PDB file of C-alpha atoms in Angstrom:
ATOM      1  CA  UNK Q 128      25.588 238.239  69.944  1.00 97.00           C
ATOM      2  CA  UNK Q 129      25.925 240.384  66.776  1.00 97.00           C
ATOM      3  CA  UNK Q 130      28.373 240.388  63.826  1.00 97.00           C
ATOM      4  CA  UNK Q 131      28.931 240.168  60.277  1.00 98.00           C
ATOM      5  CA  UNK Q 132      27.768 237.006  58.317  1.00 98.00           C
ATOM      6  CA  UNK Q 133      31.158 235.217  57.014  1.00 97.00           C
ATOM      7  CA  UNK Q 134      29.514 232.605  55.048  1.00 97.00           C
ATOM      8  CA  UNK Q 135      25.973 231.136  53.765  1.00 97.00           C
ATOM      9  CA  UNK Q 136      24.543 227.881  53.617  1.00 94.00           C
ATOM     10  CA  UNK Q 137      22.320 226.435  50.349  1.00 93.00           C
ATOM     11  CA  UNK Q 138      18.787 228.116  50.747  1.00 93.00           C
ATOM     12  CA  UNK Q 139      19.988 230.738  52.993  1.00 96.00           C
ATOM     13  CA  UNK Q 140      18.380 234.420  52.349  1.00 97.00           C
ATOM     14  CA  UNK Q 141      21.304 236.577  54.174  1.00 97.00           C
ATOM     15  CA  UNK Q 142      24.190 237.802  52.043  1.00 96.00           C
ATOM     16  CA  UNK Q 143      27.777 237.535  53.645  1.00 97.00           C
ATOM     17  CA  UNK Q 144      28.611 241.164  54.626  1.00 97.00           C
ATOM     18  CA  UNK Q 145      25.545 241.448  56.211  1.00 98.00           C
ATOM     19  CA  UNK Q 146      25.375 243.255  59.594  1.00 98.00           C
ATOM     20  CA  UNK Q 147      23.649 240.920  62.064  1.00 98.00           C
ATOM     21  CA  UNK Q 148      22.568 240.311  65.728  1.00 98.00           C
ATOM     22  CA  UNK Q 149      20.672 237.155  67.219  1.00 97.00           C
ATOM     23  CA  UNK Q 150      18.455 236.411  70.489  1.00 96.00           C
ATOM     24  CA  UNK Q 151      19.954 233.711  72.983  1.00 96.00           C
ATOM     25  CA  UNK Q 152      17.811 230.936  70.648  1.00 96.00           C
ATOM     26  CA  UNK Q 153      17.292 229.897  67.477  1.00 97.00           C
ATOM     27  CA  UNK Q 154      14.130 230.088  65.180  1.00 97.00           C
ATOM     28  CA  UNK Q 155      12.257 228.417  62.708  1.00 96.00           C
ATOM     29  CA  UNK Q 156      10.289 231.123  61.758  1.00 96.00           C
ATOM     30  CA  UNK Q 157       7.508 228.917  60.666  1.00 97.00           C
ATOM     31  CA  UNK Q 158       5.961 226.900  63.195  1.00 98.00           C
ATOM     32  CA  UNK Q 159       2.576 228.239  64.911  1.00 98.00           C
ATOM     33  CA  UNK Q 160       4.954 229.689  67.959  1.00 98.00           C
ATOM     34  CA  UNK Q 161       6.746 231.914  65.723  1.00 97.00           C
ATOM     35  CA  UNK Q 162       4.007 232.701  63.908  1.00 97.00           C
ATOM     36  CA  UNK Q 163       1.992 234.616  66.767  1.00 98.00           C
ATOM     37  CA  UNK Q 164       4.927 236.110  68.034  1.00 97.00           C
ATOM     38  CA  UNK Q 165       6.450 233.602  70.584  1.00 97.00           C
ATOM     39  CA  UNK Q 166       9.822 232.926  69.093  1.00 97.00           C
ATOM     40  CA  UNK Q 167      10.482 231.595  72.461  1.00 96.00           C
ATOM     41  CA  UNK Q 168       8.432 228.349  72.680  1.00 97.00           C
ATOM     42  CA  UNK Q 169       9.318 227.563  69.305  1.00 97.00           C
ATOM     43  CA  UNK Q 170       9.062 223.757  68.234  1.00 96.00           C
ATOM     44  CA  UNK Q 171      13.380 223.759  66.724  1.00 94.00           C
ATOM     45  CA  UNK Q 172      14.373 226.117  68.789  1.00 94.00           C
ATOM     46  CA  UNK Q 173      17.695 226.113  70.744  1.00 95.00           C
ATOM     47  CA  UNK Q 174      19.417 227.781  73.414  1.00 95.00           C
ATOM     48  CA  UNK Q 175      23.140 228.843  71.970  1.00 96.00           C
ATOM     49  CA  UNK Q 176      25.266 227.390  74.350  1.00 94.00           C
ATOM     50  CA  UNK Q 177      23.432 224.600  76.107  1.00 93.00           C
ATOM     51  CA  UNK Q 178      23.871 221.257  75.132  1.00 93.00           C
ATOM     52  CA  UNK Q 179      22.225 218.225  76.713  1.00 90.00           C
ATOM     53  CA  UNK Q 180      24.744 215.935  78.472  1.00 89.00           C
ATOM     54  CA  UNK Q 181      23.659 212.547  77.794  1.00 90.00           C
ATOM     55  CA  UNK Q 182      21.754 213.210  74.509  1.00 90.00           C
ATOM     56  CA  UNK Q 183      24.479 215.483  73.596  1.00 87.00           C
ATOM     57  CA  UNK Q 184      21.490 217.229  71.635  1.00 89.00           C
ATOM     58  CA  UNK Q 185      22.030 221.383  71.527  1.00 91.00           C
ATOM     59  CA  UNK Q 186      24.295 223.477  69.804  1.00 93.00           C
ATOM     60  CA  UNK Q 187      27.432 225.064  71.014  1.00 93.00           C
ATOM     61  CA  UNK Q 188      27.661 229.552  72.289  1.00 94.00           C
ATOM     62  CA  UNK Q 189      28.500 232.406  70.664  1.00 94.00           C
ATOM     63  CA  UNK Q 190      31.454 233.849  72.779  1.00 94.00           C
ATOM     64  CA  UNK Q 191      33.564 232.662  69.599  1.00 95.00           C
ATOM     65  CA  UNK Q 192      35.337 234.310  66.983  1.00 96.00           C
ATOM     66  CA  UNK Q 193      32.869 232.068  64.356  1.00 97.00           C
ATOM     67  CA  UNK Q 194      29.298 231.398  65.304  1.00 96.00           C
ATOM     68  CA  UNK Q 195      27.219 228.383  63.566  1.00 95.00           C
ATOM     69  CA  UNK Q 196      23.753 229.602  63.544  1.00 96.00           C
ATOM     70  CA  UNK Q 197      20.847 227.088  62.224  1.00 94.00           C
ATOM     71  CA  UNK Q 198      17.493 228.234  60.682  1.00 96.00           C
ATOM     72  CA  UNK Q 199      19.576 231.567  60.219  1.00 97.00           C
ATOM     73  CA  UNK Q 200      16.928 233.823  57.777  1.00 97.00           C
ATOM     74  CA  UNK Q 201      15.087 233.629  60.999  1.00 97.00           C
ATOM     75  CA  UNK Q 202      16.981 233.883  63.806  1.00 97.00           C
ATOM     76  CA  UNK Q 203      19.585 236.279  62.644  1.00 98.00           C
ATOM     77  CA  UNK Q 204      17.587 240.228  62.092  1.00 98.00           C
ATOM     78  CA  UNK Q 205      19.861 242.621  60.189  1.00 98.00           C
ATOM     79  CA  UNK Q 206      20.761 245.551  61.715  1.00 97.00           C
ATOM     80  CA  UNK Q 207      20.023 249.139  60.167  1.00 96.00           C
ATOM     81  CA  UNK Q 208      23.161 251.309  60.082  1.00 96.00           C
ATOM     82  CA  UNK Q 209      22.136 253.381  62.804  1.00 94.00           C
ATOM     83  CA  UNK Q 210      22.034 250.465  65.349  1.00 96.00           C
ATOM     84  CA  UNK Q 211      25.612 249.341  66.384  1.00 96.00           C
ATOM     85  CA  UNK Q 212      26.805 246.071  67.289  1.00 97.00           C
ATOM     86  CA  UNK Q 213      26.687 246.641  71.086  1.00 97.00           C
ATOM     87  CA  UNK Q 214      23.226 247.498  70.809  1.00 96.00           C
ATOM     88  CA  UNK Q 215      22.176 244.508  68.740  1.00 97.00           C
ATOM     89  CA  UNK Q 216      24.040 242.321  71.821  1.00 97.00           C
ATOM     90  CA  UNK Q 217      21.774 243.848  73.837  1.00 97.00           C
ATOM     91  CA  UNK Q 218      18.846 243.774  72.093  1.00 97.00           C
ATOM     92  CA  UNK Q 219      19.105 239.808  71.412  1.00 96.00           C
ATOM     93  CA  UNK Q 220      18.510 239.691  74.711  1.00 96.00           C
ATOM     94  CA  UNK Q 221      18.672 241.509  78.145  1.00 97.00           C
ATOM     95  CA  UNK Q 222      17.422 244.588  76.375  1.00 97.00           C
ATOM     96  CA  UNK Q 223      14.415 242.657  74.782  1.00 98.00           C
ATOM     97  CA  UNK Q 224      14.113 240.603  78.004  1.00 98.00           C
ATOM     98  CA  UNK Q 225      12.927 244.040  80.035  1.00 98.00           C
ATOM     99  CA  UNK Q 226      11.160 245.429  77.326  1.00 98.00           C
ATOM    100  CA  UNK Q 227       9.204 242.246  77.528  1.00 98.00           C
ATOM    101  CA  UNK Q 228       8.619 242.005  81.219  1.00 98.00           C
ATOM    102  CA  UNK Q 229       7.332 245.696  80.999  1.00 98.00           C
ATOM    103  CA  UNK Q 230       5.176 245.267  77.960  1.00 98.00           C
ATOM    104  CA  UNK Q 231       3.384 242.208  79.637  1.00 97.00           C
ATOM    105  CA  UNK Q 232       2.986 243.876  82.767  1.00 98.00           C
ATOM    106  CA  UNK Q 233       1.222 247.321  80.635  1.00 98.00           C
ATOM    107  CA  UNK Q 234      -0.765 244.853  78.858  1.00 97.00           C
ATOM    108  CA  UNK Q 235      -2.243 243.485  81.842  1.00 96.00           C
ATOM    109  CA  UNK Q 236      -3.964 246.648  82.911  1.00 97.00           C
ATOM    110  CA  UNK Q 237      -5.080 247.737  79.446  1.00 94.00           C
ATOM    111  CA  UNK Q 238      -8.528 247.486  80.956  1.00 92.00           C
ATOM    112  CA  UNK Q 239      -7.984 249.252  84.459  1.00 93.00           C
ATOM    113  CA  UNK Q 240      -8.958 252.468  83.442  1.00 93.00           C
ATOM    114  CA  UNK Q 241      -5.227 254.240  84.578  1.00 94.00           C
ATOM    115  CA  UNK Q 242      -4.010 256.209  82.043  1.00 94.00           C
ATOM    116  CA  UNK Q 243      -0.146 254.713  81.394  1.00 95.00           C
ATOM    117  CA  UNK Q 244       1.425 258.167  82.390  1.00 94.00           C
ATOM    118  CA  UNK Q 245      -0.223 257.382  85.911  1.00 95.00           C
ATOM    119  CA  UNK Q 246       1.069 253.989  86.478  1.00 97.00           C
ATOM    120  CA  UNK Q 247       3.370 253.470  89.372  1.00 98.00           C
ATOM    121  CA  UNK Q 248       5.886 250.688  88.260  1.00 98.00           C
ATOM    122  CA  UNK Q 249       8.206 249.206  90.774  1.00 98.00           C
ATOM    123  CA  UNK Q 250      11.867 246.602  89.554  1.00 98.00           C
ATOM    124  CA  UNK Q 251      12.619 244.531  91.847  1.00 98.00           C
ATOM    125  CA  UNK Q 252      16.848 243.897  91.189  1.00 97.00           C
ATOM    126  CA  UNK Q 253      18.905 245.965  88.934  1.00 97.00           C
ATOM    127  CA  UNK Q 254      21.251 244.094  87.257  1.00 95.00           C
ATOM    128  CA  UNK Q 255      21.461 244.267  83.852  1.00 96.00           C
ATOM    129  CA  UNK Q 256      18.202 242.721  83.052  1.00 97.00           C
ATOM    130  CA  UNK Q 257      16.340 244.890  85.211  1.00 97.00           C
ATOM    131  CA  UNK Q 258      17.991 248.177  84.105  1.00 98.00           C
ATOM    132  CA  UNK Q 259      16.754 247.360  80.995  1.00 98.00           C
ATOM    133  CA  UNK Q 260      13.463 246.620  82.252  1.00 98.00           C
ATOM    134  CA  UNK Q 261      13.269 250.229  83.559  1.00 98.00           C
ATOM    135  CA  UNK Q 262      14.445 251.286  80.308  1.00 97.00           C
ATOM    136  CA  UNK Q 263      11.699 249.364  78.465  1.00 97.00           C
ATOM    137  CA  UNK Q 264       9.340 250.938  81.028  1.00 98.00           C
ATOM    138  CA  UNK Q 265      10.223 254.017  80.636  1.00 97.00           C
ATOM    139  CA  UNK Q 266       9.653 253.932  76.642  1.00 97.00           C
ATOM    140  CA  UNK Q 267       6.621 252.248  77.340  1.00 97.00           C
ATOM    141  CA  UNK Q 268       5.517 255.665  79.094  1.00 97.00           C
ATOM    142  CA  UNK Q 269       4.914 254.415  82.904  1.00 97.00           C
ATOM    143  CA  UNK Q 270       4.626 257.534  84.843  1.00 96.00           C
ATOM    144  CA  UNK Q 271       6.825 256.746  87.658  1.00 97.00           C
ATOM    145  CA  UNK Q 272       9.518 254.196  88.028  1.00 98.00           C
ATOM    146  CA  UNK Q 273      11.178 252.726  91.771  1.00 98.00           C
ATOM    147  CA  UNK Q 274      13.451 250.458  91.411  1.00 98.00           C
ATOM    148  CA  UNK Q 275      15.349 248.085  94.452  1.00 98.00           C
ATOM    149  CA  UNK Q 276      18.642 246.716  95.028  1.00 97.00           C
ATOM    150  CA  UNK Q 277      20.694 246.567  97.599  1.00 94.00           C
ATOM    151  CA  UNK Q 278      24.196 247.285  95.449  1.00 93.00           C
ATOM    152  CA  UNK Q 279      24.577 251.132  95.392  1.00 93.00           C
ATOM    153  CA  UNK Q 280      26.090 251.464  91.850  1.00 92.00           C
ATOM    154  CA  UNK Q 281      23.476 249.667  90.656  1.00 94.00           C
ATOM    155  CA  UNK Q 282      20.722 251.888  92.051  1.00 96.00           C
ATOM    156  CA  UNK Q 283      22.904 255.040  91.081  1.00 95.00           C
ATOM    157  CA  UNK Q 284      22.301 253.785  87.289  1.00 96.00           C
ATOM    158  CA  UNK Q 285      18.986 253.136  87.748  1.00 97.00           C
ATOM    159  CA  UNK Q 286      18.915 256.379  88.956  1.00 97.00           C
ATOM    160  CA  UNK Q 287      20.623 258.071  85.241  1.00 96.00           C
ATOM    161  CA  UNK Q 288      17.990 255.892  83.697  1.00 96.00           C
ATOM    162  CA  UNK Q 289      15.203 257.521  85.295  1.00 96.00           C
ATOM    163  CA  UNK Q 290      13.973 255.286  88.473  1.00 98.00           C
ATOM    164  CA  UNK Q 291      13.912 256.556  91.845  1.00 98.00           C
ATOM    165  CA  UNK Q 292      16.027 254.166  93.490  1.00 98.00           C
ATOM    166  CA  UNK Q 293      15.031 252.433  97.339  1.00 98.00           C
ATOM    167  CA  UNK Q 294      17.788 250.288  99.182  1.00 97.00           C
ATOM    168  CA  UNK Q 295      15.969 247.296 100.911  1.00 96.00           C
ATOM    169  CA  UNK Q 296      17.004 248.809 104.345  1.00 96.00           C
ATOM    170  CA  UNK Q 297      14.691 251.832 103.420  1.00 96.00           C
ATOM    171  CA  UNK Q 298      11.750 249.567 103.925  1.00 96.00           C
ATOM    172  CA  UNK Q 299      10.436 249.690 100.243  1.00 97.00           C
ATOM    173  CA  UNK Q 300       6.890 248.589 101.027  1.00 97.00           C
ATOM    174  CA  UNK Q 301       6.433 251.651 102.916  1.00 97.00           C
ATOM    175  CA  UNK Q 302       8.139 253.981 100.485  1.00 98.00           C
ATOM    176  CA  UNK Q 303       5.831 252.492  97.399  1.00 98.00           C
ATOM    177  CA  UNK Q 304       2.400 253.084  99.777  1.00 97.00           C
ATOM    178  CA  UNK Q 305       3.540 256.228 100.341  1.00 97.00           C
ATOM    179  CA  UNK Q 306       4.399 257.267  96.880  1.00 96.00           C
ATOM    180  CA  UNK Q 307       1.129 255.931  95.293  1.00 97.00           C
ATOM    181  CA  UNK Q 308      -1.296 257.899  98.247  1.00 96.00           C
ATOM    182  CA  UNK Q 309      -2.057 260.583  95.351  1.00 93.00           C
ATOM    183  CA  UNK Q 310      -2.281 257.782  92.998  1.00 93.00           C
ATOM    184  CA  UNK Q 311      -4.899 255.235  94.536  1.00 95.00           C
ATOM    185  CA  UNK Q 312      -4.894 256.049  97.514  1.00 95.00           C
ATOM    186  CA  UNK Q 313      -1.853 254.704  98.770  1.00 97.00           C
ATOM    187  CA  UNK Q 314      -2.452 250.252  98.026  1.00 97.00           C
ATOM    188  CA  UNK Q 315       0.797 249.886  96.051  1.00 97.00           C
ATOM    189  CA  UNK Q 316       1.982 249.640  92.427  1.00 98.00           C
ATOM    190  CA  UNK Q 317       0.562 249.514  89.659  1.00 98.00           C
ATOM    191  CA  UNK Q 318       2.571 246.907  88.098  1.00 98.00           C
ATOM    192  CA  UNK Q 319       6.131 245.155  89.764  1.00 98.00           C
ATOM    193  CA  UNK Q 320       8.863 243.731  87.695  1.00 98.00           C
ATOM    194  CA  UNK Q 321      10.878 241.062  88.957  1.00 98.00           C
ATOM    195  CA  UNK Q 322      14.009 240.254  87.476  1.00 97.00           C
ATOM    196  CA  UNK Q 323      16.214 238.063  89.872  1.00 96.00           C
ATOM    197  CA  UNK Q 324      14.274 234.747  90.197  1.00 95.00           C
ATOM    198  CA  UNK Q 325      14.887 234.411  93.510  1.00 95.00           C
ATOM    199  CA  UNK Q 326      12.178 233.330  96.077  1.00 96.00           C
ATOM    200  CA  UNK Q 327      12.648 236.421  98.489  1.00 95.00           C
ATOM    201  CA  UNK Q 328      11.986 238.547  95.409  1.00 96.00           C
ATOM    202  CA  UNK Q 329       8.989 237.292  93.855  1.00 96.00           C
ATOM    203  CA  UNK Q 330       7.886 237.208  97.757  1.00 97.00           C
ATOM    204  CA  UNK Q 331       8.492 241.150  97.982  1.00 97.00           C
ATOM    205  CA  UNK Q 332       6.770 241.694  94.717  1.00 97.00           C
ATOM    206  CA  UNK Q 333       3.522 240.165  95.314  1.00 97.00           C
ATOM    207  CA  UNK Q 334       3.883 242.088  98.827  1.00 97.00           C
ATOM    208  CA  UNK Q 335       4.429 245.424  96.533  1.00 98.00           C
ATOM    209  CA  UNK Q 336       1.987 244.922  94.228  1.00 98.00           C
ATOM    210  CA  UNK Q 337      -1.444 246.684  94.825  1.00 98.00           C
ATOM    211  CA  UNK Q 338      -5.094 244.136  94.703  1.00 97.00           C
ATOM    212  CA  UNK Q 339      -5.393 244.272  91.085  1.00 97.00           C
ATOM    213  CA  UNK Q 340      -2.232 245.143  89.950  1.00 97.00           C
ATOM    214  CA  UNK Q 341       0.090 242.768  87.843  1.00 98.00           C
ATOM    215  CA  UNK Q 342       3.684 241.163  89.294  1.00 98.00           C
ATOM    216  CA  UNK Q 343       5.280 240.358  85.755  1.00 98.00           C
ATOM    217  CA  UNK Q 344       8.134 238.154  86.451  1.00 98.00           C
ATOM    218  CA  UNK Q 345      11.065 237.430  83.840  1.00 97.00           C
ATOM    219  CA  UNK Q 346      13.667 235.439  86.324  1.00 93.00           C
ATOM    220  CA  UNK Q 347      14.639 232.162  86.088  1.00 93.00           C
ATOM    221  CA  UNK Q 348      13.341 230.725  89.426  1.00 93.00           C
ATOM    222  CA  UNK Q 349      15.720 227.680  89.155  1.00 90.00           C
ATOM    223  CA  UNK Q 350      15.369 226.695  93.049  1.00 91.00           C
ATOM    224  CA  UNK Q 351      13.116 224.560  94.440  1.00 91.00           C
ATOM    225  CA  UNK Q 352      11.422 226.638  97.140  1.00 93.00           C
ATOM    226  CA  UNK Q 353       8.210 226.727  95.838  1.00 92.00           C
ATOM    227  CA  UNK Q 354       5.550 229.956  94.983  1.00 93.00           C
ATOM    228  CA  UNK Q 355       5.504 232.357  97.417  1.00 94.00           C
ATOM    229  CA  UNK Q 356       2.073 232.851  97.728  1.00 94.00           C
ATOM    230  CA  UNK Q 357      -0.926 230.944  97.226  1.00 94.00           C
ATOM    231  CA  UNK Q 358      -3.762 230.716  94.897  1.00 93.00           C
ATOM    232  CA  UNK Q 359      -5.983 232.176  97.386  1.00 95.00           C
ATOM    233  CA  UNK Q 360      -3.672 234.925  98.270  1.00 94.00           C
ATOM    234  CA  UNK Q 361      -3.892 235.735  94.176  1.00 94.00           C
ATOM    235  CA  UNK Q 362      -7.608 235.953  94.543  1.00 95.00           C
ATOM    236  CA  UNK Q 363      -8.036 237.703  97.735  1.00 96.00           C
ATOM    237  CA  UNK Q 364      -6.152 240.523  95.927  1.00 96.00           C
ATOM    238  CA  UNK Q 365      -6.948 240.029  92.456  1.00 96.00           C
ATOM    239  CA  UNK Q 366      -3.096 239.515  91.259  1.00 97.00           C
ATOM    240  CA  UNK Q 367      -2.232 239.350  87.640  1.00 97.00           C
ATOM    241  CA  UNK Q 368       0.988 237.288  87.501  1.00 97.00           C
ATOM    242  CA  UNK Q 369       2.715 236.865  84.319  1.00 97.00           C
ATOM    243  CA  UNK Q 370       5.891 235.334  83.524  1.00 97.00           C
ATOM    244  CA  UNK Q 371       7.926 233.532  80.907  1.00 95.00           C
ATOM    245  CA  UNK Q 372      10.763 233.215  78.777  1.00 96.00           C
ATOM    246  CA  UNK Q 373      11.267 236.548  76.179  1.00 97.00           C
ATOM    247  CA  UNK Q 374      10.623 235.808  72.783  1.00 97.00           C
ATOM    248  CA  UNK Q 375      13.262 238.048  71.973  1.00 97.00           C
ATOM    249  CA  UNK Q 376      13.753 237.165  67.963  1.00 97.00           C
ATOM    250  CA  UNK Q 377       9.944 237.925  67.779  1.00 97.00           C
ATOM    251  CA  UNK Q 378      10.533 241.525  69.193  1.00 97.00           C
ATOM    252  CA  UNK Q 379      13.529 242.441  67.825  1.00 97.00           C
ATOM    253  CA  UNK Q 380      12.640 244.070  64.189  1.00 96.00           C
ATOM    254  CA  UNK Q 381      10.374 246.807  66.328  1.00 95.00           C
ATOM    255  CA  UNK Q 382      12.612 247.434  69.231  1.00 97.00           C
ATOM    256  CA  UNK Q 383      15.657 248.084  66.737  1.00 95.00           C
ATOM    257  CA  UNK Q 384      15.167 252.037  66.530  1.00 92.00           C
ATOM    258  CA  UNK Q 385      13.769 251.464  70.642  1.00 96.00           C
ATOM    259  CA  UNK Q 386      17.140 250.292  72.096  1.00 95.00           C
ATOM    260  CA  UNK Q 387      19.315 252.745  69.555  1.00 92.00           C
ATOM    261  CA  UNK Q 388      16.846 255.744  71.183  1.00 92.00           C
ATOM    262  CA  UNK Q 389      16.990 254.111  75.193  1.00 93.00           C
ATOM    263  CA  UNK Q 390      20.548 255.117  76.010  1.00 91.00           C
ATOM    264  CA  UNK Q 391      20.639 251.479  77.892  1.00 95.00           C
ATOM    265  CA  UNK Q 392      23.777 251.511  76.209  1.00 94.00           C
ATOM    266  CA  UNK Q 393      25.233 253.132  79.522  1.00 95.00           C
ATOM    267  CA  UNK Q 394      24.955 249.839  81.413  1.00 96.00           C
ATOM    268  CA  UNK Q 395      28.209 248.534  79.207  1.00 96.00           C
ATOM    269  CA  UNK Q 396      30.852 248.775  82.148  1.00 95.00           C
ATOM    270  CA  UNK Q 397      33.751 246.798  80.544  1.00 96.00           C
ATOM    271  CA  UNK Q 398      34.505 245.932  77.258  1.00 97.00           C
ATOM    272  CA  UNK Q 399      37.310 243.290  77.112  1.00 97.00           C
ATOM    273  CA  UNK Q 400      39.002 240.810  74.643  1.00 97.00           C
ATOM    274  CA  UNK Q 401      36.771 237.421  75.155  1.00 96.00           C
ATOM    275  CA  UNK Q 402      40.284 236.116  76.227  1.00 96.00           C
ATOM    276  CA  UNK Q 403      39.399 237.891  79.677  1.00 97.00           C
ATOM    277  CA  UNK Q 404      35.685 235.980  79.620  1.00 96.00           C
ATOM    278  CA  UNK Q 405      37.432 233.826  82.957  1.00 96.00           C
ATOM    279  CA  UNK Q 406      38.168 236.909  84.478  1.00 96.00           C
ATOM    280  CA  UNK Q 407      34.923 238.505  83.917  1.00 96.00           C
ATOM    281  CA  UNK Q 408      32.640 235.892  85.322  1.00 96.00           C
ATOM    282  CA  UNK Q 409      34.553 235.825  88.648  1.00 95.00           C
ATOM    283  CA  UNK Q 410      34.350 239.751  88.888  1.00 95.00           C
ATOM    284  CA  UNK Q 411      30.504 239.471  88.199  1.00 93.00           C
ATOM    285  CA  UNK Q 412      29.909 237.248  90.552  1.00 92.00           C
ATOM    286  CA  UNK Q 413      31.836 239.212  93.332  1.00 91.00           C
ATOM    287  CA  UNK Q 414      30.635 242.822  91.801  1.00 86.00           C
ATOM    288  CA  UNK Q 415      34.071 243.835  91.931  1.00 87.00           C
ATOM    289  CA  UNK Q 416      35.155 247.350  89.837  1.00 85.00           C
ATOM    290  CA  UNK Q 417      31.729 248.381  89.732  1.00 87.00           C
ATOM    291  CA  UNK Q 418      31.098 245.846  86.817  1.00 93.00           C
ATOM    292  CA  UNK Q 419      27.731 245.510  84.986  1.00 94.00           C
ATOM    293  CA  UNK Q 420      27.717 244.372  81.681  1.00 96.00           C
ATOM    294  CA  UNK Q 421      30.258 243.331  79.938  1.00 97.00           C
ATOM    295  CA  UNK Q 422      31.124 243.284  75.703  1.00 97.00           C
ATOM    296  CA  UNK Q 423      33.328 240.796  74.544  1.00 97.00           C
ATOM    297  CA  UNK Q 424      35.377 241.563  71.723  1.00 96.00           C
ATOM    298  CA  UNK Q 425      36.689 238.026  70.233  1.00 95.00           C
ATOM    299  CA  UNK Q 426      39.034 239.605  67.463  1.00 94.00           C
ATOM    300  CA  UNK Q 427      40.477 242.237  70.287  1.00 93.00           C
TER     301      UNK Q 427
END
């Protein structure tokens, strides 16, 4: 979320007036966690809008006119001017979430001897989090970009942001061997971002994914289907797999002037009053209107 700061509590750093956005958790800036750069693991930390039903330990969301926000000097970044308020919702999360899963797939093959403009990267889903992920890619200077999904507006945007899109009917294992025969030789990508943390799609990754390539996963596999490949199948083809929550108040500061300069703005199909949030969800989750991602304004 991102806003203006009302009101300060005793020890507080921030001024009210200022211009601020925050990731999807809190941070106390000082334990060892934040301190090498994974805000996300943080000892304090907590997710806005999850609160623990018999503890009743957690703090409440930000799709409010007034947000609470703990440990605020760091979890709240201020803005620069040039970075609006719809990108700072974005970069608090989904924006820093691809960016992530792209960095820690690029960092993976540091020592593979491909130059980054001849990396083949292939997302796997492209909702919002993996548009963004092809976003981050691209500013991370992969050479090529697929991307896979079977909804056609969504593979028409990953299109405008750069990706050649495959539908799953177009047998994308095929397509990717095909498109990386100048490449390596034709074994697969380079590196394969997952996004939907769904079994079938970490399953089509690690089938994407060339031997000693990286399948960087950022979806929450909340199902309880198991891995979809063994540890021998990793080691028969030398698989990097990363994965993780994004520590998205650690990357923020540097990817400020990145999301302004992405145009991943474009992804914002609706902006609505928040007193539409009901209405929103259910169109979501039936992709009705062509919707995407969606602003709530809670003053509108």
């Amino acid at each position: 979320f991102a806003g203006i700061v009302e009101q300060v509590g005793a020890g507080v750093r921030l001024e009210p007036g200022a211009r601020v956005a925050a990731s999807f958790t809190t941070a106390c800036g000082s334990c060892w966690f934040c301190n090498h750069s994974l805000s996300s693991r943080c000892e304090e930390a907590k997710l806005f809008g999850w609160i623990n039903d018999e503890t009743g330990d957690g703090i409440h969301g930000a799709q409010a006119q007034f947000v609470r926000v703990p440990n605020a000097d760091s979890t709240l970044v201020v803005l620069p001017p040039e970075v609006s308020f719809e990108d700072g919702v974005l970069l608090g999360d989904i924006f820093a979430t691809g960016y992530f899963c792209a960095n820690n797939a690029l960092s993976a093959l540091a020592d593979s001897g491909v130059s980054r403009n001849a990396l083949t990267a292939v997302v796997v889903g492209c909702g919002p989090v993996g548009l963004c992920a092809i976003a981050g890619a691209q500013a991370l200077g992969f050479g090529r970009i697929y991307a896979i999904d079977r909804v056609e507006s969504r593979l028409q945007k990953a299109q405008d942001l750069g990706a050649t899109p495959i539908h799953p009917d177009q047998d994308p294992l095929s397509v990717i061997r095909e498109a990386t025969l100048s490449t390596n030789g034709g074994y697969g990508a380079d590196a394969v971002l997952e996004v939907v943390g769904a079994y079938g799609a970490l399953e089509t990754s690690f089938k994407l994914v060339r031997p000693g390539g990286v399948v960087s996963s950022v979806g929450v596999h909340a199902h309880d289907k198991g891995f979809p490949v063994s540890p021998e199948q990793c080691y028969d083809k030398n698989v990097t797999f990363r994965s993780g929550r994004c520590p998205a108040r650690s990357l923020m500061p540097e990817l400020c002037h990145t999301v302004r300069n992405s145009g991943i703005s474009q992804i914002i199909s609706h902006r609505v009053p928040l007193s539409r949030a009901s209405e929103m969800y259910r169109m979501f989750e039936s992709q009705a209107d062509g919707i995407l991602k969606v602003i709530f304004d809670p003053w509108a």
